[in-house]
């Protein structure tokens, strides 16, 4: 069974930081790219960032560039999202998801995990 377990969300003040973790299981980690997507209340789900498990290439949406950093530990089948300089508009449920499309550009995902809620207060 494919599982993508996200954790690390919470309540933080604007300007603060959080680190999200995504532990993957049930599939060969190196065969997939792992992305973070988010969904704010009343809004559509949107991509945030993605990393290639094979070569480490990354992609960031413009609204997180310079603030968020994605990384992976293949030995632990884990992907991280370090979020700095958080803004109230970053408030959303964050999901990790796997994909086979290239990690260095936007693309669809084919499996999702349960999300972790990030709330940024002003």
CSV table of C-alpha atoms in Angstrom, one decimal:
chain,number,residue,atom,x,y,z
A,1,UNK,CA,0.0,0.0,0.0
A,2,UNK,CA,1.3,3.4,-1.0
A,3,UNK,CA,1.6,5.7,2.0
A,4,UNK,CA,2.8,9.3,2.1
A,5,UNK,CA,2.7,10.5,5.7
A,6,UNK,CA,3.1,14.3,6.2
A,7,UNK,CA,3.8,15.8,9.5
A,8,UNK,CA,5.3,18.9,11.1
A,9,UNK,CA,2.5,21.4,10.7
A,10,UNK,CA,1.3,23.7,13.4
A,11,UNK,CA,0.6,27.3,14.4
A,12,UNK,CA,3.3,29.9,13.8
A,13,UNK,CA,3.5,33.7,13.7
A,14,UNK,CA,4.2,35.5,10.5
A,15,UNK,CA,8.0,35.5,9.9
A,16,UNK,CA,8.4,32.2,11.6
A,17,UNK,CA,9.6,28.8,10.4
A,18,UNK,CA,8.4,25.3,10.2
A,19,UNK,CA,9.8,22.1,8.8
A,20,UNK,CA,7.5,19.6,7.2
A,21,UNK,CA,8.4,15.9,6.8
A,22,UNK,CA,7.0,13.3,4.4
A,23,UNK,CA,7.7,9.6,5.0
A,24,UNK,CA,7.0,7.4,2.0
A,25,UNK,CA,6.4,3.7,2.0
A,26,UNK,CA,4.9,1.0,-0.1
A,27,UNK,CA,6.8,1.8,-3.3
A,28,UNK,CA,10.3,2.2,-4.5
A,29,UNK,CA,11.2,5.7,-3.4
A,30,UNK,CA,13.9,6.2,-6.0
A,31,UNK,CA,11.5,5.6,-8.9
A,32,UNK,CA,9.4,8.6,-8.1
A,33,UNK,CA,9.6,12.3,-7.6
A,34,UNK,CA,8.0,13.8,-4.5
A,35,UNK,CA,6.2,17.1,-4.4
A,36,UNK,CA,4.5,19.3,-1.8
A,37,UNK,CA,1.1,20.7,-2.6
A,38,UNK,CA,-1.2,22.8,-0.5
A,39,UNK,CA,-4.8,23.7,-0.2
A,40,UNK,CA,-6.1,26.8,1.6
A,41,UNK,CA,-9.6,26.9,2.8
A,42,UNK,CA,-12.0,27.7,-0.1
A,43,UNK,CA,-9.2,27.5,-2.6
A,44,UNK,CA,-8.0,25.0,-5.2
A,45,UNK,CA,-5.0,22.8,-4.4
A,46,UNK,CA,-1.8,24.2,-5.8
A,47,UNK,CA,1.7,22.9,-6.2
A,48,UNK,CA,4.5,24.3,-4.0
A,49,UNK,CA,7.7,22.4,-4.7
A,50,UNK,CA,9.0,19.1,-6.0
A,51,UNK,CA,12.3,17.1,-5.8
A,52,UNK,CA,13.7,14.3,-7.9
A,53,UNK,CA,14.6,11.3,-5.8
A,54,UNK,CA,17.1,10.2,-8.5
A,55,UNK,CA,19.1,13.4,-9.1
A,56,UNK,CA,18.0,15.9,-6.6
A,57,UNK,CA,16.7,18.4,-9.1
A,58,UNK,CA,14.0,20.7,-7.6
A,59,UNK,CA,11.2,23.0,-8.6
A,60,UNK,CA,9.6,25.9,-6.6
A,61,UNK,CA,6.6,27.9,-7.4
A,62,UNK,CA,7.3,31.6,-7.5
A,63,UNK,CA,5.4,32.4,-4.4
A,64,UNK,CA,7.8,30.3,-2.2
A,65,UNK,CA,11.1,30.8,-4.0
A,66,UNK,CA,13.7,32.1,-1.6
A,67,UNK,CA,11.6,31.1,1.4
A,68,UNK,CA,11.1,27.4,1.2
A,69,UNK,CA,13.6,24.7,0.7
A,70,UNK,CA,12.9,21.1,-0.3
A,71,UNK,CA,15.3,18.3,0.4
A,72,UNK,CA,15.3,14.5,0.6
A,73,UNK,CA,16.9,11.7,2.6
A,74,UNK,CA,16.7,8.7,0.3
A,75,UNK,CA,18.0,6.4,3.0
A,76,UNK,CA,15.0,7.3,5.1
A,77,UNK,CA,12.5,7.6,2.3
A,78,UNK,CA,11.8,11.0,3.6
A,79,UNK,CA,11.3,14.4,2.0
A,80,UNK,CA,11.4,17.7,3.9
A,81,UNK,CA,10.1,21.1,3.3
A,82,UNK,CA,11.8,23.9,5.3
A,83,UNK,CA,9.5,26.9,5.4
A,84,UNK,CA,11.0,30.2,6.4
A,85,UNK,CA,9.6,33.7,6.5
A,86,UNK,CA,6.1,32.3,6.7
A,87,UNK,CA,3.2,34.6,5.7
A,88,UNK,CA,-0.5,34.4,6.6
A,89,UNK,CA,-1.2,33.5,3.0
A,90,UNK,CA,0.9,30.4,3.5
A,91,UNK,CA,-1.9,29.0,5.7
A,92,UNK,CA,-3.1,25.8,4.2
A,93,UNK,CA,-3.1,22.0,4.5
A,94,UNK,CA,0.1,20.8,3.1
A,95,UNK,CA,0.2,17.4,1.3
A,96,UNK,CA,3.1,15.4,0.0
A,97,UNK,CA,2.5,13.4,-3.2
A,98,UNK,CA,4.4,11.3,-5.7
A,99,UNK,CA,4.7,11.8,-9.4
A,100,UNK,CA,6.6,10.4,-12.4
A,101,UNK,CA,6.6,13.6,-14.3
A,102,UNK,CA,9.9,15.6,-14.2
A,103,UNK,CA,10.6,17.2,-10.9
A,104,UNK,CA,12.0,20.5,-12.3
A,105,UNK,CA,8.7,21.8,-13.6
A,106,UNK,CA,5.0,21.8,-12.6
A,107,UNK,CA,3.2,18.5,-13.1
A,108,UNK,CA,0.4,16.2,-11.9
A,109,UNK,CA,0.8,13.8,-9.0
A,110,UNK,CA,-0.7,10.3,-8.9
A,111,UNK,CA,-0.7,9.4,-5.2
A,112,UNK,CA,-1.4,11.6,-2.2
A,113,UNK,CA,-1.0,11.4,1.5
A,114,UNK,CA,-3.0,12.9,4.3
A,115,UNK,CA,-2.0,16.5,4.9
A,116,UNK,CA,-0.6,18.5,7.7
A,117,UNK,CA,-2.2,21.8,8.6
A,118,UNK,CA,0.0,25.0,8.7
A,119,UNK,CA,-1.5,28.1,10.2
A,120,UNK,CA,0.4,31.4,10.1
A,121,UNK,CA,-1.0,34.1,12.3
A,122,UNK,CA,-0.5,37.8,11.5
